[in-house]
Amino acid sequence: MDRRNSAAYGASWTKSTCKKAVTQHYSRPCQRRLIYDNINTSRYREKIMSFRLRKYALASIAAAASLGVTSMASAQIDMKIGYPTTADPQHDYAVKFVAEVNKRTNGRVKGRVFPTSQLGKIPRQIEAIQLGTQEGFFAPPGFLQGVNKAFQVADVPGFFADHAHAHRTLNVPRFKNPFNSLGVDKGILSGSLWVYDGASYMATKPIAKLADFKGLKIRVLATEIERKGVATLGATGVPIPFTSVVPSLQRKVVDGARTSLVVAAKAKFPTVTKHLTITNDYYIPCISAFSIKFLDKLSKEDRATVLKVSDELGHWASARSQSFVDKMIVEWKKTGATVSYLPPEEQKLHMSRLAPLADEVFGKNKNPTIRKLYAVLKEEAQRMDVR
């Protein structure tokens, strides 16, 4: 057999075949040399194949790892924002907030809004952000007093000259920062604190003077300061969930409600209450409460973005709320409702009765956090009053 033919046949030989051939059939040196060459060729071929397999395996592992990193880097985090209102400044704030967060995080945090308590009643939504099953909840902080009683301090009555005065005061860092952190040990951190509107009374009976409040049952938030506030008017405060107010008015469970004329107009209050009395005896704040479990999922950069955007837009929302008031007064009048203000001397008397009430409820409270925050708020309200 010549070398050319042996090379052709050797390509299909195995090592065992070659060794057997050497020992049993080939005795001449040239024949043995030819067979050993084929054995070496086979061994070399195996090394080449083994190297290629290892190379391909490593490349596959690297590609899979790269794909995993890319997938993690591009993973989108869902951010569900719930709140009890709709078609109002709070809704506008929520819509603008999720759009801005999506923009600044390049889509890494994708927000969705759920107005009119679509994610559940207010207590359920608060529980959800604590558990981390809901990412954000936007509402007045008084709703979170079950998380921390000190959340009701921002509802202080009789302190503020107007909307702007209230917003300036609440946003002083030495008050806002500790206030927004009141729920941290319960899994909640707020990113903003802004003023929604002043309080008004809407009722089934005319209220043109202080004496008209006597004997009325008025829906209020479930806070001590609100219940005692309407008590100074000779009325009784009845805590009722916001979504149940209109049915309660229809069934005559209550005679009226104390809330914002803006949110009341959007919630169809004028269909059952034809008398609006604007007092602005306290200003309704709003917060953006976030689940800490949600925030902990974010990168350091994206977490900072969420909190920064919520704070920045709080100032925008407060200004927007002011622009809503005049429009909503017109809407109230279109329904045939009467719009009234207390006589100046009675308005002054009403406010003078509320200021000492804040000292009683907050200044002498057994809770040291409430006392401390109230002292700061009272001092800053005086400092920020430009009258």
GROMACS .gro file of C-alpha atoms in nm:
model
  387
    1MET     CA    1   0.000   0.000   0.000
    2ASP     CA    2   0.147   0.338  -0.095
    3ARG     CA    3   0.130   0.644   0.130
    4ARG     CA    4  -0.134   0.814  -0.085
    5ASN     CA    5  -0.377   0.524  -0.049
    6SER     CA    6  -0.300   0.481   0.319
    7ALA     CA    7  -0.385   0.845   0.382
    8ALA     CA    8  -0.716   0.799   0.206
    9TYR     CA    9  -0.805   0.491   0.403
   10GLY     CA   10  -0.653   0.615   0.728
   11ALA     CA   11  -0.911   0.888   0.755
   12SER     CA   12  -1.167   0.624   0.857
   13TRP     CA   13  -0.946   0.419   1.086
   14THR     CA   14  -0.975   0.416   1.463
   15LYS     CA   15  -0.683   0.386   1.706
   16SER     CA   16  -0.777   0.030   1.797
   17THR     CA   17  -0.789  -0.065   1.429
   18CYS     CA   18  -0.447   0.086   1.371
   19LYS     CA   19  -0.286  -0.083   1.672
   20LYS     CA   20  -0.430  -0.422   1.577
   21ALA     CA   21  -0.306  -0.378   1.224
   22VAL     CA   22   0.044  -0.299   1.344
   23THR     CA   23   0.075  -0.594   1.578
   24GLN     CA   24  -0.097  -0.858   1.370
   25HIS     CA   25  -0.042  -0.785   1.000
   26TYR     CA   26   0.245  -0.549   0.936
   27SER     CA   27   0.597  -0.650   1.011
   28ARG     CA   28   0.799  -0.442   0.773
   29PRO     CA   29   0.936  -0.105   0.908
   30CYS     CA   30   0.788   0.096   0.624
   31GLN     CA   31   0.448  -0.056   0.682
   32ARG     CA   32   0.464   0.009   1.056
   33ARG     CA   33   0.575   0.367   0.995
   34LEU     CA   34   0.280   0.422   0.767
   35ILE     CA   35   0.038   0.288   1.028
   36TYR     CA   36   0.190   0.498   1.309
   37ASP     CA   37   0.155   0.806   1.090
   38ASN     CA   38  -0.213   0.730   1.058
   39ILE     CA   39  -0.244   0.682   1.434
   40ASN     CA   40  -0.080   1.020   1.497
   41THR     CA   41  -0.306   1.181   1.238
   42SER     CA   42  -0.609   1.041   1.417
   43ARG     CA   43  -0.487   1.166   1.754
   44TYR     CA   44  -0.418   1.513   1.613
   45ARG     CA   45  -0.764   1.523   1.459
   46GLU     CA   46  -0.919   1.440   1.799
   47LYS     CA   47  -0.724   1.719   1.968
   48ILE     CA   48  -0.842   1.967   1.707
   49MET     CA   49  -1.204   1.858   1.750
   50SER     CA   50  -1.178   1.873   2.129
   51PHE     CA   51  -1.032   2.225   2.113
   52ARG     CA   52  -1.309   2.340   1.879
   53LEU     CA   53  -1.580   2.194   2.101
   54ARG     CA   54  -1.437   2.370   2.407
   55LYS     CA   55  -1.412   2.693   2.211
   56TYR     CA   56  -1.775   2.671   2.097
   57ALA     CA   57  -1.892   2.581   2.447
   58LEU     CA   58  -1.713   2.879   2.602
   59ALA     CA   59  -1.852   3.107   2.334
   60SER     CA   60  -2.204   2.981   2.403
   61ILE     CA   61  -2.165   3.037   2.777
   62ALA     CA   62  -2.033   3.388   2.717
   63ALA     CA   63  -2.320   3.466   2.481
   64ALA     CA   64  -2.575   3.340   2.733
   65ALA     CA   65  -2.418   3.547   3.009
   66SER     CA   66  -2.415   3.853   2.786
   67LEU     CA   67  -2.780   3.798   2.701
   68GLY     CA   68  -2.864   3.773   3.071
   69VAL     CA   69  -2.686   4.099   3.152
   70THR     CA   70  -2.856   4.273   2.862
   71SER     CA   71  -3.192   4.140   2.974
   72MET     CA   72  -3.136   4.260   3.330
   73ALA     CA   73  -3.018   4.600   3.211
   74SER     CA   74  -3.325   4.646   2.992
   75ALA     CA   75  -3.577   4.503   3.243
   76GLN     CA   76  -3.872   4.737   3.286
   77ILE     CA   77  -4.009   4.800   3.635
   78ASP     CA   78  -4.382   4.853   3.666
   79MET     CA   79  -4.503   5.149   3.876
   80LYS     CA   80  -4.875   5.149   3.956
   81ILE     CA   81  -5.001   5.479   4.097
   82GLY     CA   82  -5.342   5.482   4.265
   83TYR     CA   83  -5.551   5.769   4.402
   84PRO     CA   84  -5.918   5.834   4.486
   85THR     CA   85  -5.994   6.125   4.250
   86THR     CA   86  -6.004   6.187   3.874
   87ALA     CA   87  -6.000   6.477   3.625
   88ASP     CA   88  -5.852   6.707   3.889
   89PRO     CA   89  -5.509   6.849   3.985
   90GLN     CA   90  -5.412   6.525   4.160
   91HIS     CA   91  -5.490   6.325   3.846
   92ASP     CA   92  -5.296   6.575   3.633
   93TYR     CA   93  -5.005   6.547   3.876
   94ALA     CA   94  -5.006   6.166   3.855
   95VAL     CA   95  -5.021   6.162   3.474
   96LYS     CA   96  -4.740   6.416   3.442
   97PHE     CA   97  -4.536   6.233   3.706
   98VAL     CA   98  -4.539   5.892   3.535
   99ALA     CA   99  -4.461   6.051   3.197
  100GLU     CA  100  -4.162   6.241   3.338
  101VAL     CA  101  -4.026   5.938   3.526
  102ASN     CA  102  -4.054   5.726   3.212
  103LYS     CA  103  -3.866   5.994   3.019
  104ARG     CA  104  -3.587   6.049   3.271
  105THR     CA  105  -3.527   5.676   3.331
  106ASN     CA  106  -3.531   5.597   2.957
  107GLY     CA  107  -3.825   5.364   3.010
  108ARG     CA  108  -3.669   5.161   3.291
  109VAL     CA  109  -3.951   5.268   3.523
  110LYS     CA  110  -4.285   5.250   3.344
  111GLY     CA  111  -4.572   5.411   3.532
  112ARG     CA  112  -4.947   5.355   3.507
  113VAL     CA  113  -5.221   5.561   3.673
  114PHE     CA  114  -5.533   5.422   3.841
  115PRO     CA  115  -5.777   5.702   3.939
  116THR     CA  116  -6.109   5.670   4.127
  117SER     CA  117  -5.973   5.403   4.363
  118GLN     CA  118  -5.947   5.144   4.084
  119LEU     CA  119  -5.682   4.959   4.285
  120GLY     CA  120  -5.908   4.929   4.587
  121LYS     CA  121  -6.044   5.139   4.868
  122ILE     CA  122  -5.802   5.375   5.039
  123PRO     CA  123  -5.710   5.145   5.334
  124ARG     CA  124  -5.640   4.858   5.093
  125GLN     CA  125  -5.414   5.076   4.878
  126ILE     CA  126  -5.219   5.187   5.183
  127GLU     CA  127  -5.171   4.822   5.282
  128ALA     CA  128  -5.065   4.742   4.926
  129ILE     CA  129  -4.782   4.996   4.922
  130GLN     CA  130  -4.663   4.864   5.257
  131LEU     CA  131  -4.657   4.511   5.115
  132GLY     CA  132  -4.499   4.625   4.789
  133THR     CA  133  -4.783   4.503   4.566
  134GLN     CA  134  -4.862   4.864   4.473
  135GLU     CA  135  -4.585   5.113   4.404
  136GLY     CA  136  -4.746   5.450   4.480
  137PHE     CA  137  -5.051   5.612   4.639
  138PHE     CA  138  -5.130   5.984   4.602
  139ALA     CA  139  -5.372   6.138   4.853
  140PRO     CA  140  -5.404   6.368   5.156
  141PRO     CA  141  -5.168   6.249   5.433
  142GLY     CA  142  -5.452   6.234   5.685
  143PHE     CA  143  -5.554   5.903   5.526
  144LEU     CA  144  -5.227   5.755   5.653
  145GLN     CA  145  -5.276   5.834   6.020
  146GLY     CA  146  -5.315   5.459   6.078
  147VAL     CA  147  -4.952   5.427   5.969
  148ASN     CA  148  -4.836   5.718   6.185
  149LYS     CA  149  -5.062   5.953   6.381
  150ALA     CA  150  -4.830   6.243   6.302
  151PHE     CA  151  -4.949   6.244   5.939
  152GLN     CA  152  -5.247   6.455   6.051
  153VAL     CA  153  -5.027   6.747   6.162
  154ALA     CA  154  -5.033   6.897   5.811
  155ASP     CA  155  -5.412   6.936   5.844
  156VAL     CA  156  -5.366   7.216   6.096
  157PRO     CA  157  -5.655   7.468   6.080
  158GLY     CA  158  -5.653   7.845   6.119
  159PHE     CA  159  -5.283   7.889   6.039
  160PHE     CA  160  -5.260   8.002   5.679
  161ALA     CA  161  -5.356   8.326   5.509
  162ASP     CA  162  -5.396   8.168   5.167
  163HIS     CA  163  -5.300   7.879   4.939
  164ALA     CA  164  -4.949   8.006   4.864
  165HIS     CA  165  -4.875   8.068   5.233
  166ALA     CA  166  -4.975   7.709   5.315
  167HIS     CA  167  -4.761   7.562   5.036
  168ARG     CA  168  -4.455   7.768   5.128
  169THR     CA  169  -4.480   7.664   5.491
  170LEU     CA  170  -4.531   7.293   5.432
  171ASN     CA  171  -4.232   7.286   5.198
  172VAL     CA  172  -3.979   7.427   5.442
  173PRO     CA  173  -3.721   7.141   5.456
  174ARG     CA  174  -3.706   7.124   5.835
  175PHE     CA  175  -4.075   7.034   5.830
  176LYS     CA  176  -4.119   6.858   5.496
  177ASN     CA  177  -3.829   6.614   5.524
  178PRO     CA  178  -3.923   6.456   5.859
  179PHE     CA  179  -4.293   6.468   5.766
  180ASN     CA  180  -4.237   6.277   5.441
  181SER     CA  181  -4.039   6.014   5.635
  182LEU     CA  182  -4.309   5.944   5.896
  183GLY     CA  183  -4.399   5.610   5.737
  184VAL     CA  184  -4.049   5.476   5.673
  185ASP     CA  185  -4.057   5.217   5.952
  186LYS     CA  186  -4.388   5.092   5.806
  187GLY     CA  187  -4.256   5.065   5.450
  188ILE     CA  188  -4.371   5.403   5.313
  189LEU     CA  189  -4.173   5.707   5.197
  190SER     CA  190  -4.332   6.022   5.055
  191GLY     CA  191  -4.162   6.216   4.779
  192SER     CA  192  -4.364   6.537   4.790
  193LEU     CA  193  -4.593   6.757   4.998
  194TRP     CA  194  -4.813   7.009   4.819
  195VAL     CA  195  -5.137   7.198   4.874
  196TYR     CA  196  -5.445   7.083   4.686
  197ASP     CA  197  -5.705   7.339   4.790
  198GLY     CA  198  -5.865   7.519   5.081
  199ALA     CA  199  -6.157   7.360   5.263
  200SER     CA  200  -6.518   7.439   5.180
  201TYR     CA  201  -6.853   7.315   5.301
  202MET     CA  202  -7.113   7.180   5.064
  203ALA     CA  203  -7.455   7.104   5.212
  204THR     CA  204  -7.814   7.024   5.138
  205LYS     CA  205  -7.915   7.336   5.335
  206PRO     CA  206  -7.792   7.696   5.292
  207ILE     CA  207  -7.493   7.799   5.506
  208ALA     CA  208  -7.451   8.177   5.496
  209LYS     CA  209  -7.345   8.240   5.856
  210LEU     CA  210  -7.191   8.051   6.149
  211ALA     CA  211  -7.528   7.986   6.313
  212ASP     CA  212  -7.636   7.784   6.008
  213PHE     CA  213  -7.387   7.508   6.097
  214LYS     CA  214  -7.555   7.426   6.425
  215GLY     CA  215  -7.694   7.071   6.440
  216LEU     CA  216  -7.564   6.965   6.099
  217LYS     CA  217  -7.390   6.633   6.040
  218ILE     CA  218  -7.081   6.704   5.830
  219ARG     CA  219  -6.864   6.446   5.657
  220VAL     CA  220  -6.497   6.484   5.759
  221LEU     CA  221  -6.172   6.290   5.739
  222ALA     CA  222  -6.121   6.044   6.022
  223THR     CA  223  -5.887   6.273   6.216
  224GLU     CA  224  -5.927   6.426   6.559
  225ILE     CA  225  -5.855   6.776   6.435
  226GLU     CA  226  -6.131   6.760   6.169
  227ARG     CA  227  -6.392   6.626   6.408
  228LYS     CA  228  -6.312   6.894   6.666
  229GLY     CA  229  -6.292   7.158   6.396
  230VAL     CA  230  -6.654   7.117   6.290
  231ALA     CA  231  -6.752   7.086   6.656
  232THR     CA  232  -6.646   7.451   6.707
  233LEU     CA  233  -6.919   7.534   6.455
  234GLY     CA  234  -7.184   7.345   6.650
  235ALA     CA  235  -7.190   7.063   6.395
  236THR     CA  236  -7.103   6.693   6.425
  237GLY     CA  237  -6.817   6.543   6.224
  238VAL     CA  238  -6.891   6.205   6.064
  239PRO     CA  239  -6.592   6.020   5.908
  240ILE     CA  240  -6.697   5.863   5.577
  241PRO     CA  241  -6.477   5.726   5.294
  242PHE     CA  242  -6.460   5.971   5.005
  243THR     CA  243  -6.619   5.734   4.754
  244SER     CA  244  -6.920   5.690   4.985
  245VAL     CA  245  -6.995   6.059   5.043
  246VAL     CA  246  -7.244   6.115   4.759
  247PRO     CA  247  -7.451   5.804   4.845
  248SER     CA  248  -7.444   5.910   5.212
  249LEU     CA  249  -7.577   6.254   5.117
  250GLN     CA  250  -7.849   6.097   4.905
  251ARG     CA  251  -7.957   5.875   5.195
  252LYS     CA  252  -7.940   6.173   5.435
  253VAL     CA  253  -7.678   6.001   5.651
  254VAL     CA  254  -7.506   6.340   5.655
  255ASP     CA  255  -7.622   6.693   5.572
  256GLY     CA  256  -7.302   6.808   5.411
  257ALA     CA  257  -6.930   6.755   5.366
  258ARG     CA  258  -6.609   6.940   5.436
  259THR     CA  259  -6.362   6.905   5.152
  260SER     CA  260  -6.222   7.081   4.846
  261LEU     CA  261  -6.473   7.244   4.614
  262VAL     CA  262  -6.256   7.124   4.325
  263VAL     CA  263  -6.262   6.754   4.408
  264ALA     CA  264  -6.627   6.780   4.513
  265ALA     CA  265  -6.728   6.925   4.176
  266LYS     CA  266  -6.546   6.646   3.992
  267ALA     CA  267  -6.705   6.383   4.218
  268LYS     CA  268  -7.061   6.495   4.133
  269PHE     CA  269  -7.133   6.653   4.472
  270PRO     CA  270  -7.339   6.931   4.305
  271THR     CA  271  -7.597   6.669   4.205
  272VAL     CA  272  -7.693   6.624   4.572
  273THR     CA  273  -7.570   6.942   4.745
  274LYS     CA  274  -7.689   7.277   4.615
  275HIS     CA  275  -7.517   7.505   4.864
  276LEU     CA  276  -7.142   7.575   4.867
  277THR     CA  277  -6.977   7.783   5.142
  278ILE     CA  278  -6.608   7.866   5.093
  279THR     CA  279  -6.414   7.916   5.419
  280ASN     CA  280  -6.053   7.808   5.350
  281ASP     CA  281  -6.030   7.745   5.726
  282TYR     CA  282  -5.765   7.487   5.655
  283TYR     CA  283  -5.573   7.380   5.346
  284ILE     CA  284  -5.579   7.025   5.217
  285PRO     CA  285  -5.229   6.885   5.157
  286CYS     CA  286  -5.137   6.592   4.935
  287ILE     CA  287  -4.842   6.355   4.941
  288SER     CA  288  -4.696   6.102   4.699
  289ALA     CA  289  -4.652   5.791   4.913
  290PHE     CA  290  -4.420   5.526   4.767
  291SER     CA  291  -4.359   5.167   4.867
  292ILE     CA  292  -4.006   5.130   5.004
  293LYS     CA  293  -4.003   4.775   4.865
  294PHE     CA  294  -4.059   4.929   4.522
  295LEU     CA  295  -3.791   5.195   4.573
  296ASP     CA  296  -3.543   4.927   4.685
  297LYS     CA  297  -3.585   4.749   4.350
  298LEU     CA  298  -3.459   5.055   4.165
  299SER     CA  299  -3.103   5.152   4.094
  300LYS     CA  300  -2.967   5.436   4.304
  301GLU     CA  301  -3.006   5.670   4.007
  302ASP     CA  302  -3.366   5.571   3.928
  303ARG     CA  303  -3.472   5.587   4.294
  304ALA     CA  304  -3.338   5.941   4.315
  305THR     CA  305  -3.520   6.029   3.992
  306VAL     CA  306  -3.857   5.905   4.121
  307LEU     CA  307  -3.829   6.106   4.442
  308LYS     CA  308  -3.691   6.416   4.270
  309VAL     CA  309  -3.962   6.424   4.004
  310SER     CA  310  -4.239   6.380   4.261
  311ASP     CA  311  -4.103   6.672   4.463
  312GLU     CA  312  -4.050   6.901   4.163
  313LEU     CA  313  -4.398   6.841   4.027
  314GLY     CA  314  -4.554   6.904   4.368
  315HIS     CA  315  -4.488   7.276   4.320
  316TRP     CA  316  -4.639   7.259   3.972
  317ALA     CA  317  -4.946   7.075   4.105
  318SER     CA  318  -5.002   7.328   4.384
  319ALA     CA  319  -5.002   7.616   4.136
  320ARG     CA  320  -5.229   7.422   3.901
  321SER     CA  321  -5.474   7.359   4.186
  322GLN     CA  322  -5.509   7.732   4.242
  323SER     CA  323  -5.604   7.780   3.877
  324PHE     CA  324  -5.876   7.516   3.912
  325VAL     CA  325  -6.067   7.696   4.188
  326ASP     CA  326  -6.220   7.976   3.979
  327LYS     CA  327  -6.313   7.729   3.704
  328MET     CA  328  -6.484   7.496   3.949
  329ILE     CA  329  -6.679   7.780   4.115
  330VAL     CA  330  -6.822   7.851   3.771
  331GLU     CA  331  -6.909   7.481   3.735
  332TRP     CA  332  -7.087   7.484   4.071
  333LYS     CA  333  -7.294   7.783   3.966
  334LYS     CA  334  -7.387   7.617   3.638
  335THR     CA  335  -7.555   7.338   3.835
  336GLY     CA  336  -7.775   7.592   4.011
  337ALA     CA  337  -7.582   7.580   4.338
  338THR     CA  338  -7.547   7.887   4.558
  339VAL     CA  339  -7.189   7.993   4.634
  340SER     CA  340  -7.137   8.180   4.962
  341TYR     CA  341  -6.866   8.317   5.191
  342LEU     CA  342  -6.901   8.389   5.560
  343PRO     CA  343  -6.931   8.759   5.646
  344PRO     CA  344  -6.579   8.900   5.715
  345GLU     CA  345  -6.636   8.941   6.089
  346GLU     CA  346  -6.768   8.584   6.120
  347GLN     CA  347  -6.482   8.446   5.909
  348LYS     CA  348  -6.236   8.615   6.145
  349LEU     CA  349  -6.419   8.475   6.448
  350HIS     CA  350  -6.422   8.127   6.298
  351MET     CA  351  -6.046   8.132   6.233
  352SER     CA  352  -5.975   8.264   6.582
  353ARG     CA  353  -6.153   7.962   6.731
  354LEU     CA  354  -5.955   7.715   6.522
  355ALA     CA  355  -5.602   7.834   6.605
  356PRO     CA  356  -5.624   7.739   6.978
  357LEU     CA  357  -5.773   7.405   6.873
  358ALA     CA  358  -5.448   7.319   6.694
  359ASP     CA  359  -5.252   7.391   7.014
  360GLU     CA  360  -5.486   7.162   7.205
  361VAL     CA  361  -5.479   6.869   6.963
  362PHE     CA  362  -5.119   6.889   6.842
  363GLY     CA  363  -4.924   7.111   7.082
  364LYS     CA  364  -5.028   6.913   7.390
  365ASN     CA  365  -5.039   6.573   7.224
  366LYS     CA  366  -4.889   6.274   7.407
  367ASN     CA  367  -4.706   6.175   7.090
  368PRO     CA  368  -4.362   6.346   7.093
  369THR     CA  369  -4.333   6.334   6.714
  370ILE     CA  370  -4.663   6.520   6.677
  371ARG     CA  371  -4.556   6.784   6.929
  372LYS     CA  372  -4.220   6.835   6.762
  373LEU     CA  373  -4.356   6.861   6.407
  374TYR     CA  374  -4.635   7.092   6.517
  375ALA     CA  375  -4.390   7.327   6.688
  376VAL     CA  376  -4.184   7.348   6.369
  377LEU     CA  377  -4.494   7.402   6.153
  378LYS     CA  378  -4.629   7.677   6.379
  379GLU     CA  379  -4.296   7.860   6.382
  380GLU     CA  380  -4.253   7.835   6.005
  381ALA     CA  381  -4.613   7.945   5.939
  382GLN     CA  382  -4.544   8.267   6.128
  383ARG     CA  383  -4.212   8.316   5.950
  384MET     CA  384  -4.364   8.252   5.604
  385ASP     CA  385  -4.663   8.483   5.655
  386VAL     CA  386  -4.600   8.784   5.429
  387ARG     CA  387  -4.916   8.978   5.523
   0.00000   0.00000   0.00000
